[in-house]
Structure formats: C-alpha cells, structure tokens
Tab-separated table of C-alpha atoms in Angstrom:
chain	number	residue	atom	x	y	z
A	1138	UNK	CA	-13.609	-14.721	-48.310
A	1139	UNK	CA	-14.827	-17.082	-51.195
A	1140	UNK	CA	-11.505	-19.149	-51.889
A	1141	UNK	CA	-12.834	-20.395	-55.070
A	1142	UNK	CA	-13.086	-16.558	-55.670
A	1143	UNK	CA	-10.097	-15.290	-55.018
A	1144	UNK	CA	-7.716	-18.123	-55.598
A	1145	UNK	CA	-5.842	-18.268	-58.842
A	1146	UNK	CA	-8.321	-20.834	-61.025
A	1147	UNK	CA	-5.377	-23.299	-60.975
A	1148	UNK	CA	-4.921	-23.279	-56.988
A	1149	UNK	CA	-8.727	-24.171	-56.875
A	1150	UNK	CA	-8.272	-26.784	-59.937
A	1151	UNK	CA	-5.472	-28.187	-57.523
A	1152	UNK	CA	-7.882	-28.439	-54.242
A	1153	UNK	CA	-11.169	-29.879	-56.347
A	1154	UNK	CA	-8.666	-32.403	-57.633
A	1155	UNK	CA	-7.915	-33.853	-54.411
A	1156	UNK	CA	-11.367	-34.186	-53.757
A	1157	UNK	CA	-13.311	-37.440	-54.629
A	1158	UNK	CA	-16.168	-36.964	-57.069
A	1159	UNK	CA	-19.360	-36.869	-54.380
A	1160	UNK	CA	-17.783	-34.341	-52.786
A	1161	UNK	CA	-16.892	-31.990	-55.634
A	1162	UNK	CA	-20.457	-32.930	-56.589
A	1163	UNK	CA	-21.819	-31.686	-53.025
A	1164	UNK	CA	-18.960	-28.906	-53.694
A	1165	UNK	CA	-22.156	-27.833	-57.154
A	1166	UNK	CA	-24.511	-27.012	-53.961
A	1167	UNK	CA	-22.309	-24.253	-52.192
A	1168	UNK	CA	-22.521	-21.200	-54.712
A	1169	UNK	CA	-22.344	-20.095	-58.194
A	1170	UNK	CA	-18.674	-20.499	-58.758
A	1171	UNK	CA	-18.476	-24.001	-56.922
A	1172	UNK	CA	-21.105	-25.160	-59.236
A	1173	UNK	CA	-19.543	-23.676	-62.303
A	1174	UNK	CA	-16.050	-25.404	-61.067
A	1175	UNK	CA	-17.175	-28.892	-60.262
A	1176	UNK	CA	-20.705	-29.315	-62.388
A	1177	UNK	CA	-18.972	-30.545	-64.984
A	1178	UNK	CA	-16.410	-32.954	-63.405
A	1179	UNK	CA	-15.046	-35.951	-65.200
A	1180	UNK	CA	-14.443	-39.047	-63.341
A	1181	UNK	CA	-10.820	-39.938	-62.942
A	1182	UNK	CA	-8.728	-43.215	-64.217
A	1183	UNK	CA	-9.399	-45.129	-60.732
A	1184	UNK	CA	-13.092	-44.911	-59.649
A	1185	UNK	CA	-14.029	-46.624	-56.500
A	1186	UNK	CA	-17.682	-47.335	-55.609
A	1187	UNK	CA	-20.403	-48.081	-52.861
A	1188	UNK	CA	-23.065	-50.182	-54.225
A	1189	UNK	CA	-25.438	-47.683	-52.702
A	1190	UNK	CA	-24.301	-45.417	-55.610
A	1191	UNK	CA	-24.011	-47.888	-58.455
A	1192	UNK	CA	-28.113	-48.723	-57.588
A	1193	UNK	CA	-28.867	-45.140	-57.290
A	1194	UNK	CA	-31.005	-43.506	-60.324
A	1195	UNK	CA	-29.973	-40.450	-59.806
A	1196	UNK	CA	-26.052	-41.219	-59.728
A	1197	UNK	CA	-26.361	-43.156	-62.844
A	1198	UNK	CA	-28.177	-40.251	-64.437
A	1199	UNK	CA	-25.053	-37.813	-63.340
A	1200	UNK	CA	-22.175	-40.735	-64.275
A	1201	UNK	CA	-23.824	-40.585	-67.907
A	1202	UNK	CA	-21.387	-39.313	-69.821
A	1203	UNK	CA	-18.603	-38.824	-66.998
A	1204	UNK	CA	-17.198	-42.643	-67.076
A	1205	UNK	CA	-14.873	-42.127	-70.555
A	1206	UNK	CA	-11.283	-41.713	-68.452
A	1207	UNK	CA	-12.329	-44.228	-66.371
A	1208	UNK	CA	-9.624	-47.341	-66.393
A	1209	UNK	CA	-10.235	-48.970	-63.331
A	1210	UNK	CA	-13.566	-50.052	-60.946
A	1211	UNK	CA	-13.747	-51.295	-57.851
A	1212	UNK	CA	-16.635	-52.235	-55.953
A	1213	UNK	CA	-16.931	-52.053	-52.181
A	1214	UNK	CA	-18.293	-54.771	-50.762
A	1215	UNK	CA	-22.073	-54.101	-48.525
A	1216	UNK	CA	-23.645	-56.705	-46.301
A	1217	UNK	CA	-26.181	-58.664	-46.995
A	1218	UNK	CA	-30.046	-58.344	-45.687
A	1219	UNK	CA	-33.157	-59.916	-46.255
A	1220	UNK	CA	-33.727	-57.939	-49.661
A	1221	UNK	CA	-30.398	-59.364	-50.602
A	1222	UNK	CA	-31.362	-60.983	-53.886
A	1223	UNK	CA	-33.547	-58.548	-55.667
A	1224	UNK	CA	-30.652	-55.753	-54.415
A	1225	UNK	CA	-28.250	-57.866	-55.946
A	1226	UNK	CA	-29.970	-58.036	-59.219
A	1227	UNK	CA	-30.518	-54.736	-59.269
A	1228	UNK	CA	-26.979	-53.632	-58.376
A	1229	UNK	CA	-25.878	-56.456	-61.575
A	1230	UNK	CA	-28.372	-54.376	-63.861
A	1231	UNK	CA	-27.162	-50.994	-62.521
A	1232	UNK	CA	-23.533	-52.012	-63.315
A	1233	UNK	CA	-24.453	-52.941	-66.430
A	1234	UNK	CA	-25.107	-50.133	-66.985
A	1235	UNK	CA	-22.028	-48.357	-65.659
A	1236	UNK	CA	-19.683	-50.636	-67.681
A	1237	UNK	CA	-21.674	-49.956	-71.210
A	1238	UNK	CA	-20.655	-46.204	-70.598
A	1239	UNK	CA	-17.140	-47.030	-69.899
A	1240	UNK	CA	-14.886	-46.629	-72.870
A	1241	UNK	CA	-11.296	-47.824	-71.635
A	1242	UNK	CA	-12.010	-49.696	-68.696
A	1243	UNK	CA	-9.003	-52.202	-67.877
A	1244	UNK	CA	-9.641	-53.397	-64.146
A	1245	UNK	CA	-12.988	-54.399	-62.857
A	1246	UNK	CA	-12.964	-55.446	-59.270
A	1247	UNK	CA	-16.017	-56.553	-57.514
A	1248	UNK	CA	-15.320	-57.750	-53.848
A	1249	UNK	CA	-16.150	-61.479	-53.232
A	1250	UNK	CA	-18.975	-60.889	-50.751
A	1251	UNK	CA	-20.563	-58.719	-53.575
A	1252	UNK	CA	-22.019	-61.519	-56.006
A	1253	UNK	CA	-23.399	-60.601	-59.257
A	1254	UNK	CA	-25.817	-61.929	-61.739
A	1255	UNK	CA	-24.330	-64.205	-63.950
A	1256	UNK	CA	-25.607	-62.921	-67.040
A	1257	UNK	CA	-23.233	-60.007	-66.637
A	1258	UNK	CA	-20.381	-61.715	-67.219
A	1259	UNK	CA	-21.293	-61.903	-70.914
A	1260	UNK	CA	-21.359	-58.022	-71.193
A	1261	UNK	CA	-18.171	-57.328	-69.697
A	1262	UNK	CA	-16.830	-54.269	-71.932
A	1263	UNK	CA	-13.892	-55.872	-73.991
A	1264	UNK	CA	-11.233	-53.185	-72.982
A	1265	UNK	CA	-10.702	-55.400	-69.921
A	1266	UNK	CA	-7.357	-56.593	-68.960
A	1267	UNK	CA	-8.210	-57.852	-65.312
A	1268	UNK	CA	-11.657	-58.796	-63.733
A	1269	UNK	CA	-11.946	-60.032	-59.996
A	1270	UNK	CA	-15.727	-60.526	-60.000
A	1271	UNK	CA	-17.720	-63.042	-57.929
A	1272	UNK	CA	-21.479	-64.329	-59.226
A	1273	UNK	CA	-23.650	-66.006	-57.400
A	1274	UNK	CA	-26.097	-68.449	-58.927
A	1275	UNK	CA	-29.414	-69.058	-56.858
A	1276	UNK	CA	-33.040	-70.858	-57.233
A	1277	UNK	CA	-33.981	-67.407	-58.782
A	1278	UNK	CA	-31.465	-67.459	-61.594
A	1279	UNK	CA	-32.351	-70.908	-62.381
A	1280	UNK	CA	-36.289	-69.960	-62.857
A	1281	UNK	CA	-34.867	-67.382	-65.456
A	1282	UNK	CA	-32.207	-69.233	-67.661
A	1283	UNK	CA	-33.259	-72.028	-70.094
A	1284	UNK	CA	-30.902	-74.200	-68.895
A	1285	UNK	CA	-31.844	-77.326	-66.983
A	1286	UNK	CA	-32.325	-77.059	-63.546
A	1287	UNK	CA	-29.450	-78.469	-61.423
A	1288	UNK	CA	-27.094	-79.675	-64.142
A	1289	UNK	CA	-25.014	-77.428	-66.008
A	1290	UNK	CA	-24.252	-73.517	-65.019
A	1291	UNK	CA	-22.657	-72.109	-67.884
A	1292	UNK	CA	-21.004	-68.442	-67.767
A	1293	UNK	CA	-20.368	-67.355	-70.816
A	1294	UNK	CA	-18.099	-64.592	-71.236
A	1295	UNK	CA	-17.683	-62.190	-74.190
A	1296	UNK	CA	-16.374	-64.324	-77.730
A	1297	UNK	CA	-14.379	-61.165	-78.267
A	1298	UNK	CA	-12.254	-59.765	-74.994
A	1299	UNK	CA	-8.524	-59.142	-76.806
A	1300	UNK	CA	-6.829	-58.476	-73.828
A	1301	UNK	CA	-8.325	-59.553	-71.136
A	1302	UNK	CA	-5.153	-61.438	-69.018
A	1303	UNK	CA	-6.143	-62.261	-65.823
A	1304	UNK	CA	-10.005	-63.512	-64.596
A	1305	UNK	CA	-10.659	-63.920	-61.269
A	1306	UNK	CA	-14.009	-66.130	-61.046
A	1307	UNK	CA	-15.750	-66.959	-58.148
A	1308	UNK	CA	-19.041	-68.616	-58.040
A	1309	UNK	CA	-21.383	-69.676	-55.402
A	1310	UNK	CA	-24.160	-71.460	-55.851
A	1311	UNK	CA	-26.905	-70.806	-53.501
A	1312	UNK	CA	-29.495	-73.203	-52.114
A	1313	UNK	CA	-29.704	-74.991	-55.345
A	1314	UNK	CA	-32.051	-77.849	-54.613
A	1315	UNK	CA	-30.632	-80.222	-57.470
A	1316	UNK	CA	-27.079	-82.304	-56.963
A	1317	UNK	CA	-24.504	-82.776	-59.892
A	1318	UNK	CA	-24.216	-79.490	-60.302
A	1319	UNK	CA	-21.554	-78.242	-63.075
A	1320	UNK	CA	-20.231	-74.694	-63.243
A	1321	UNK	CA	-18.720	-74.460	-66.933
A	1322	UNK	CA	-17.363	-71.266	-68.273
A	1323	UNK	CA	-17.334	-70.865	-71.405
A	1324	UNK	CA	-15.922	-68.878	-74.078
A	1325	UNK	CA	-12.839	-68.015	-72.384
A	1326	UNK	CA	-10.238	-65.525	-74.363
A	1327	UNK	CA	-7.519	-67.189	-75.492
A	1328	UNK	CA	-5.605	-63.867	-74.375
A	1329	UNK	CA	-5.587	-64.758	-70.620
A	1330	UNK	CA	-2.307	-65.441	-68.994
A	1331	UNK	CA	-3.784	-65.891	-64.879
A	1332	UNK	CA	-6.998	-67.871	-64.473
A	1333	UNK	CA	-8.278	-68.210	-61.084
A	1334	UNK	CA	-11.907	-70.230	-60.717
A	1335	UNK	CA	-13.552	-71.131	-57.646
A	1336	UNK	CA	-17.109	-72.428	-56.690
A	1337	UNK	CA	-18.650	-72.808	-53.845
A	1338	UNK	CA	-21.894	-73.472	-52.519
A	1339	UNK	CA	-24.309	-72.409	-49.656
A	1340	UNK	CA	-26.906	-73.787	-48.003
A	1341	UNK	CA	-25.926	-77.448	-49.967
A	1342	UNK	CA	-23.744	-80.258	-48.372
A	1343	UNK	CA	-22.167	-80.795	-51.795
A	1344	UNK	CA	-20.308	-78.352	-53.274
A	1345	UNK	CA	-20.449	-77.931	-57.694
A	1346	UNK	CA	-18.305	-79.528	-59.792
A	1347	UNK	CA	-15.874	-77.139	-62.086
A	1348	UNK	CA	-15.888	-77.922	-66.036
A	1349	UNK	CA	-12.274	-77.313	-67.037
A	1350	UNK	CA	-12.247	-74.978	-69.874
A	1351	UNK	CA	-10.908	-76.331	-73.377
A	1352	UNK	CA	-7.019	-76.310	-73.233
A	1353	UNK	CA	-6.646	-75.315	-77.000
A	1354	UNK	CA	-8.765	-72.025	-76.164
A	1355	UNK	CA	-6.308	-71.125	-73.327
A	1356	UNK	CA	-2.895	-71.024	-75.324
A	1357	UNK	CA	-1.223	-68.239	-73.248
A	1358	UNK	CA	-1.806	-69.494	-69.820
A	1359	UNK	CA	0.705	-69.021	-67.213
A	1360	UNK	CA	-0.951	-69.157	-63.783
A	1361	UNK	CA	-4.314	-71.544	-63.182
A	1362	UNK	CA	-6.129	-71.848	-59.864
A	1363	UNK	CA	-9.022	-74.012	-59.843
A	1364	UNK	CA	-11.486	-74.417	-56.524
A	1365	UNK	CA	-14.037	-77.217	-56.541
A	1366	UNK	CA	-15.704	-80.260	-55.235
A	1367	UNK	CA	-13.990	-81.785	-58.234
A	1368	UNK	CA	-13.024	-81.353	-61.839
A	1369	UNK	CA	-14.433	-82.481	-65.200
A	1370	UNK	CA	-12.725	-82.510	-68.519
A	1371	UNK	CA	-15.198	-81.255	-71.562
A	1372	UNK	CA	-15.374	-84.442	-72.994
A	1373	UNK	CA	-16.143	-86.277	-69.781
A	1374	UNK	CA	-13.086	-88.567	-70.561
A	1375	UNK	CA	-9.830	-86.888	-70.531
A	1376	UNK	CA	-8.071	-86.877	-66.996
A	1377	UNK	CA	-6.990	-83.784	-65.072
A	1378	UNK	CA	-3.614	-84.902	-66.160
A	1379	UNK	CA	-4.095	-85.133	-69.380
A	1380	UNK	CA	-5.540	-81.203	-68.968
A	1381	UNK	CA	-2.644	-80.184	-67.340
A	1382	UNK	CA	0.062	-82.082	-69.505
A	1383	UNK	CA	-1.773	-80.132	-73.181
A	1384	UNK	CA	-0.987	-76.767	-71.674
A	1385	UNK	CA	2.741	-76.358	-72.096
A	1386	UNK	CA	2.913	-73.031	-70.725
A	1387	UNK	CA	2.016	-73.376	-68.008
A	1388	UNK	CA	4.414	-72.139	-65.009
A	1389	UNK	CA	1.846	-72.477	-61.999
A	1390	UNK	CA	-1.028	-74.721	-60.757
A	1391	UNK	CA	-2.819	-74.642	-57.622
A	1392	UNK	CA	-5.973	-76.862	-57.158
A	1393	UNK	CA	-8.488	-76.671	-54.142
A	1394	UNK	CA	-10.400	-80.123	-54.538
A	1395	UNK	CA	-12.488	-82.655	-52.019
A	1396	UNK	CA	-10.008	-84.937	-50.944
A	1397	UNK	CA	-12.335	-88.013	-51.501
A	1398	UNK	CA	-12.937	-87.059	-54.835
A	1399	UNK	CA	-9.740	-87.507	-56.891
A	1400	UNK	CA	-5.853	-87.571	-55.374
A	1401	UNK	CA	-4.663	-84.811	-57.100
A	1402	UNK	CA	-1.971	-84.056	-55.066
A	1403	UNK	CA	-0.393	-87.143	-56.205
A	1404	UNK	CA	-1.065	-86.093	-59.778
A	1405	UNK	CA	0.621	-82.537	-59.746
A	1406	UNK	CA	3.676	-84.475	-58.416
A	1407	UNK	CA	4.355	-86.330	-61.902
A	1408	UNK	CA	3.944	-83.002	-64.140
A	1409	UNK	CA	7.226	-82.283	-64.666
A	1410	UNK	CA	6.983	-79.272	-66.782
A	1411	UNK	CA	4.899	-77.101	-64.437
A	1412	UNK	CA	8.145	-75.273	-62.261
A	1413	UNK	CA	4.749	-74.456	-59.318
A	1414	UNK	CA	2.404	-77.420	-58.433
A	1415	UNK	CA	0.290	-77.211	-55.793
A	1416	UNK	CA	-2.926	-79.119	-53.983
A	1417	UNK	CA	-4.843	-78.400	-50.828
A	1418	UNK	CA	-8.433	-79.780	-49.706
A	1419	UNK	CA	-10.793	-77.941	-49.269
B	770	UNK	CA	26.984	-21.349	-46.663
B	771	UNK	CA	25.644	-18.067	-48.228
B	772	UNK	CA	22.347	-16.648	-46.822
B	773	UNK	CA	20.539	-13.831	-48.114
B	774	UNK	CA	17.610	-11.309	-47.011
B	775	UNK	CA	13.972	-12.170	-48.064
B	776	UNK	CA	12.060	-8.246	-47.703
B	777	UNK	CA	8.134	-8.696	-46.627
B	778	UNK	CA	5.736	-5.876	-47.869
B	779	UNK	CA	5.477	-4.794	-44.509
B	780	UNK	CA	9.258	-4.303	-44.561
B	781	UNK	CA	10.952	-7.101	-42.417
B	782	UNK	CA	13.682	-9.022	-42.829
B	783	UNK	CA	14.253	-12.546	-42.667
B	784	UNK	CA	17.750	-14.060	-43.244
B	785	UNK	CA	17.830	-17.438	-44.741
B	786	UNK	CA	20.022	-19.989	-46.222
B	787	UNK	CA	20.030	-19.403	-49.698
B	788	UNK	CA	19.141	-23.321	-50.214
B	789	UNK	CA	16.212	-22.914	-48.340
B	790	UNK	CA	15.104	-19.909	-50.073
B	791	UNK	CA	15.557	-21.129	-53.290
B	792	UNK	CA	12.884	-23.639	-52.578
B	793	UNK	CA	11.165	-20.784	-54.062
B	794	UNK	CA	11.553	-20.744	-57.955
B	795	UNK	CA	10.562	-16.955	-57.779
B	796	UNK	CA	13.075	-16.649	-55.660
B	797	UNK	CA	15.297	-18.676	-57.102
B	798	UNK	CA	14.286	-16.661	-60.606
B	799	UNK	CA	15.134	-13.199	-58.851
B	800	UNK	CA	18.317	-14.055	-57.877
B	801	UNK	CA	19.447	-15.303	-60.691
B	802	UNK	CA	18.597	-11.777	-62.679
B	803	UNK	CA	19.645	-9.888	-59.775
B	804	UNK	CA	23.073	-8.764	-59.378
B	805	UNK	CA	25.504	-11.256	-58.007
B	806	UNK	CA	26.408	-9.206	-55.086
B	807	UNK	CA	22.320	-8.455	-53.935
B	808	UNK	CA	21.487	-9.751	-50.790
B	809	UNK	CA	18.178	-8.361	-50.485
B	810	UNK	CA	15.309	-9.831	-52.055
B	811	UNK	CA	11.735	-7.622	-51.801
B	812	UNK	CA	9.013	-9.480	-51.634
B	813	UNK	CA	5.872	-7.335	-52.330
B	814	UNK	CA	2.974	-9.690	-52.143
B	815	UNK	CA	3.816	-12.006	-49.128
B	816	UNK	CA	3.460	-10.504	-45.262
B	817	UNK	CA	6.066	-10.780	-42.378
B	818	UNK	CA	3.859	-13.361	-40.837
B	819	UNK	CA	3.588	-15.550	-43.626
B	820	UNK	CA	7.024	-15.353	-45.045
B	821	UNK	CA	7.973	-16.086	-41.747
B	822	UNK	CA	5.723	-19.375	-41.807
B	823	UNK	CA	6.941	-20.223	-45.528
B	824	UNK	CA	10.511	-19.698	-44.448
B	825	UNK	CA	9.667	-22.527	-41.494
B	826	UNK	CA	8.597	-24.717	-44.294
B	827	UNK	CA	11.740	-24.393	-46.411
B	828	UNK	CA	14.257	-24.367	-43.711
B	829	UNK	CA	12.931	-27.265	-42.105
B	830	UNK	CA	12.445	-29.281	-45.730
B	831	UNK	CA	16.152	-28.262	-46.657
B	832	UNK	CA	17.305	-29.843	-43.471
B	833	UNK	CA	15.337	-32.960	-44.031
B	834	UNK	CA	16.809	-32.974	-47.549
B	835	UNK	CA	20.208	-32.800	-46.593
B	836	UNK	CA	20.066	-35.603	-43.989
B	837	UNK	CA	21.036	-38.396	-46.692
B	838	UNK	CA	23.348	-40.262	-44.746
B	839	UNK	CA	21.830	-40.734	-41.510
B	840	UNK	CA	18.533	-41.923	-42.264
B	841	UNK	CA	17.111	-43.909	-44.778
B	842	UNK	CA	14.588	-42.512	-47.432
B	843	UNK	CA	11.500	-44.135	-46.063
B	844	UNK	CA	12.262	-42.757	-42.662
B	845	UNK	CA	13.095	-39.139	-44.072
B	846	UNK	CA	9.629	-39.265	-45.902
B	847	UNK	CA	7.983	-40.365	-43.026
B	848	UNK	CA	9.370	-37.463	-40.985
B	849	UNK	CA	8.656	-35.224	-43.598
B	850	UNK	CA	4.964	-36.105	-43.975
B	851	UNK	CA	4.532	-36.129	-39.720
B	852	UNK	CA	6.023	-32.433	-39.896
B	853	UNK	CA	4.252	-31.351	-42.585
B	854	UNK	CA	0.825	-32.844	-40.986
B	855	UNK	CA	1.737	-30.831	-37.847
B	856	UNK	CA	2.799	-27.457	-40.039
B	857	UNK	CA	-0.385	-27.725	-41.785
B	858	UNK	CA	-3.039	-27.497	-38.696
B	859	UNK	CA	-3.257	-23.605	-38.828
B	860	UNK	CA	-6.603	-21.566	-38.866
B	861	UNK	CA	-8.930	-20.747	-42.179
B	862	UNK	CA	-7.555	-17.674	-42.678
B	863	UNK	CA	-3.780	-18.514	-42.278
B	864	UNK	CA	-4.221	-21.073	-44.305
B	865	UNK	CA	-5.435	-18.584	-47.066
B	866	UNK	CA	-2.548	-16.304	-46.972
B	867	UNK	CA	-0.560	-19.129	-47.056
B	868	UNK	CA	-1.482	-21.034	-50.141
B	869	UNK	CA	-1.809	-17.262	-51.524
B	870	UNK	CA	2.096	-17.021	-50.955
B	871	UNK	CA	2.462	-20.687	-51.760
B	872	UNK	CA	1.185	-20.079	-55.139
B	873	UNK	CA	3.398	-16.206	-55.465
B	874	UNK	CA	6.646	-17.527	-54.499
B	875	UNK	CA	6.335	-20.675	-56.249
B	876	UNK	CA	7.157	-23.410	-53.954
B	877	UNK	CA	5.744	-26.679	-55.179
B	878	UNK	CA	5.720	-28.634	-52.410
B	879	UNK	CA	4.033	-26.069	-49.602
B	880	UNK	CA	1.518	-25.450	-52.627
B	881	UNK	CA	0.478	-28.868	-52.893
B	882	UNK	CA	0.691	-29.384	-48.901
B	883	UNK	CA	-1.683	-26.406	-48.583
B	884	UNK	CA	-4.012	-27.302	-51.234
B	885	UNK	CA	-4.516	-30.891	-49.124
B	886	UNK	CA	-5.052	-28.962	-45.916
B	887	UNK	CA	-7.905	-27.221	-47.879
B	888	UNK	CA	-9.153	-29.821	-49.443
B	889	UNK	CA	-9.123	-31.496	-46.089
B	890	UNK	CA	-11.587	-28.973	-45.110
B	891	UNK	CA	-14.140	-29.594	-47.725
B	892	UNK	CA	-13.776	-33.547	-47.706
B	893	UNK	CA	-17.152	-35.307	-46.430
B	894	UNK	CA	-18.680	-32.152	-45.294
B	895	UNK	CA	-22.074	-30.876	-46.444
B	896	UNK	CA	-22.824	-27.988	-48.462
B	897	UNK	CA	-23.624	-26.123	-45.266
B	898	UNK	CA	-20.669	-26.984	-43.213
B	899	UNK	CA	-18.645	-26.046	-46.200
B	900	UNK	CA	-19.855	-22.340	-46.581
B	901	UNK	CA	-19.721	-21.861	-42.542
B	902	UNK	CA	-16.045	-23.271	-42.860
B	903	UNK	CA	-15.230	-20.687	-45.558
B	904	UNK	CA	-17.405	-17.885	-45.263
B	905	UNK	CA	-19.306	-18.152	-48.682
B	906	UNK	CA	-22.857	-16.990	-49.325
B	907	UNK	CA	-25.364	-19.231	-51.136
B	908	UNK	CA	-26.363	-17.231	-54.013
B	909	UNK	CA	-28.545	-19.438	-55.927
B	910	UNK	CA	-32.013	-18.160	-57.804
B	911	UNK	CA	-34.502	-20.757	-56.823
B	912	UNK	CA	-34.601	-22.568	-60.502
B	913	UNK	CA	-31.037	-22.791	-60.476
B	914	UNK	CA	-30.567	-24.226	-57.066
B	915	UNK	CA	-33.938	-27.040	-58.436
B	916	UNK	CA	-31.767	-27.845	-61.409
B	917	UNK	CA	-28.407	-28.619	-59.443
B	918	UNK	CA	-30.576	-30.366	-56.789
B	919	UNK	CA	-31.919	-32.703	-59.214
B	920	UNK	CA	-28.805	-33.403	-60.972
B	921	UNK	CA	-26.629	-34.107	-58.067
B	922	UNK	CA	-29.517	-35.729	-55.649
B	923	UNK	CA	-27.364	-38.883	-55.206
B	924	UNK	CA	-24.690	-36.616	-53.694
B	925	UNK	CA	-26.440	-35.839	-50.439
B	926	UNK	CA	-28.135	-39.290	-49.729
B	927	UNK	CA	-25.584	-40.020	-46.956
B	928	UNK	CA	-25.966	-36.572	-45.884
B	929	UNK	CA	-29.313	-37.509	-44.982
B	930	UNK	CA	-28.763	-40.523	-43.637
B	931	UNK	CA	-26.159	-39.851	-41.239
B	932	UNK	CA	-28.821	-36.917	-40.420
B	933	UNK	CA	-31.049	-39.466	-39.715
B	934	UNK	CA	-28.792	-41.272	-37.698
C-alpha cells in the first residue's frame, strides 16, 4: 500500500508536518509521490541545526529560499578537534550565509561550546530580539584584523537592531599572546533590556578585561550581567560605581570578576536604586 | 447514561455510551440529524475490527476525562499519554485502517495519535527502509532521481556515516 497515495491529502500533510525537515528531505528519495509532497517544504518557525548541516554546501543550497518563516534558530554543539579553527571559520561564514536569508529571525542561540568568528556579530539580522552567542578570538583572528595585537578586541554590533532586547555574549580569547587585553563591545542597540557579557581566556593566565558600554547607549537596560577579570569604563576614568549609578532603570546587576582587582561586592552594597545586586569572584 | 449502537460495514453492532461515541464528530452529527429515538448509527466505512479499536480509544479517553476530582491534570495527561503510547503499538496495516477510520469518524485526538504513530515509523529511517516498511516502490526515472539526489544529498550524509560505523 502507498500511504501517500491512498490517504487523504490532509492526513498525509499532518503526517509529514510531524517530521523534522531532514526526514522530509530524505522522504523525497522514497518515490514520486513522496517527492512531490516534500520537495517544496518550507522550514518552520523553530529550526534546530547541527553544525555539520550548517557547513554542508548541499544543505546551504537546499536551504536557500526555505528560511523565510524561521523565527528561532538554535545551533547544537559539536566537539572540538584538530581542525577546530578551520571549522569555526567555515561554520561562521556558512552561518552568516544562512542568517542573511532569514527575514523574520527573532531568536538566535548558539551554545557556549560553539564559538564563532567575531566578525559575525556585525552581520546579525536586524530582526533579532534575542541573541545568545559565543565568539572566540584567537591569534588567527588577530592576524586578519586591523587592530593592534593585544590591546583592544572590539566587537561591533549592527548599528540598527531596533528589536534586540536580550543579548548574551560570551567572548573567549584563545592563545592570545599579549597581555592587557580589553574586550570592548560597541554599538549596542538602545532597545536592550537584558545584557550578559562574559569574557574568558584559554591558554593565558590573565583573562581579558571588559570595557563597559556607554550608559547613554543603554537607556532601557533592566538586567546586567558582566564577567571579566576586571572592568574598564569607556573614558578610563569613571568608576564602576558611577557607571551603575548612571543607569537608573537597572533592576538587577550580577558581576563576576577577579577578587584581587577591585572589591565590587562592597561597591554593589552601596547601590541603593538597584534591587538585586550580586558579586562573585571568578 | 444513554447508550447507542454503532454498526460497522460488516454488520457488527457495538453498544457504546453516547458520550464516548460523540468523541467522533461524525457520529455526533449523525445523531443530531437522525431522529431522537434512533439508537443504531450505521458506519459504512469502518469494519468491525477497526471500529472496536476506535471505540476502545473513545471509551478510555472519556473515562479519563471524567476523572476530574481524584487526580491532577498533570497526572491525567501523563496517564493518557502512557495509555496512548501502548494503544498505538499496532502493525502498519492496522495503523493504516485506524488512521482512515479516525479521519472518516473525525476523532481529532485519535487522528493526531495515528499520524504521530506513522511519523514515528518514518523518523530517522533511510528511504529504502521507509519503502520496505510501507511496501512502496521506487518509481523514479534515472534523471529524476539524479536531480533529487543533487538537491537533497545533504540529507543522506548521516545515513552514509552510520553505514560506515
């Protein structure tokens, strides 16, 4: 019996609707009827992809024109191996290609274990509301960049991201040889309500510092989480206390830093206008 | 509680509580159209065996829905899901007749359950495996198949890897 031929079309559609996109794509190989019913599938609003799919040229070609309804994109983690850097770069550029084809993407989630090329940040779709992303900055990135090695690691966002409300960004610096590294996220959109920035290092004893965003850039910020060896204000003179005091709408602050740098715990205790304050040593 | 008789296409009568029978919107509509005194509803598209299976579903779900006082919603949902899982473990042939009956009788929950059951038979399987499972024949011409292969090659990657392992 041929289910797809005998069953009413609406029942067949109900069956295929329950299947993930890769099963439906495989269904095209079954016979003509299954091919007819599955070849034009459009990807649904929530899409979960394995990195291997993202870097597959055949998949990218197939996905072209099928991503217009995708609203949530989640990447699954994959294990590191000797070709990690090559894979990351390839993954980042392929992901960029995918992202450029989405029209209504609202949520992007890349697991912390899966790092991306920092350049991807400036090419995120403007429709995004929530971004959870992890980027790795390594020697090979530095060689490609125009910035002075080891002084400033800027992460620029698109200047116009009117809907972005939640940003969770984890920056990992790998094998960077210089000291005094400063991560500086710039062009954060004013719509942000929740901001979580963390910086880590692998292969170095001293982790990077984090340059705080300009308070005037974040008029709607309610929840702030920062993690770094220490924090540096944009004018290099303003204190963390002054930075937090200037953001009157904050409802929660969580800081993790090197206990030897500055006693942020005591500083937070004195913040009267923020209901939830917490400090933890790194 | 009022009982009615549902008559299958092969003439077998099944006495069932009206409440359970009315999980089928088709039966419900027929009862509304027929005279109030009518107790026998003919169902010319469903055989005895399949009708018995459908009614098993309707009776169980009605009974579980009525247990509003002694168990929580969460527990009831869990119980229903566990029962459904056992219920749908049938042969491919039986599943086919059941989905056709659920569609004709318009029992939304059962129809969804059957579709899920069929989808589970397809999920993660190779095209060849699916063909075997449903008795399908590959009827492509060579250029047509080559075109499909070119477009959907990525979907076969995992299968190749699995074969290697």
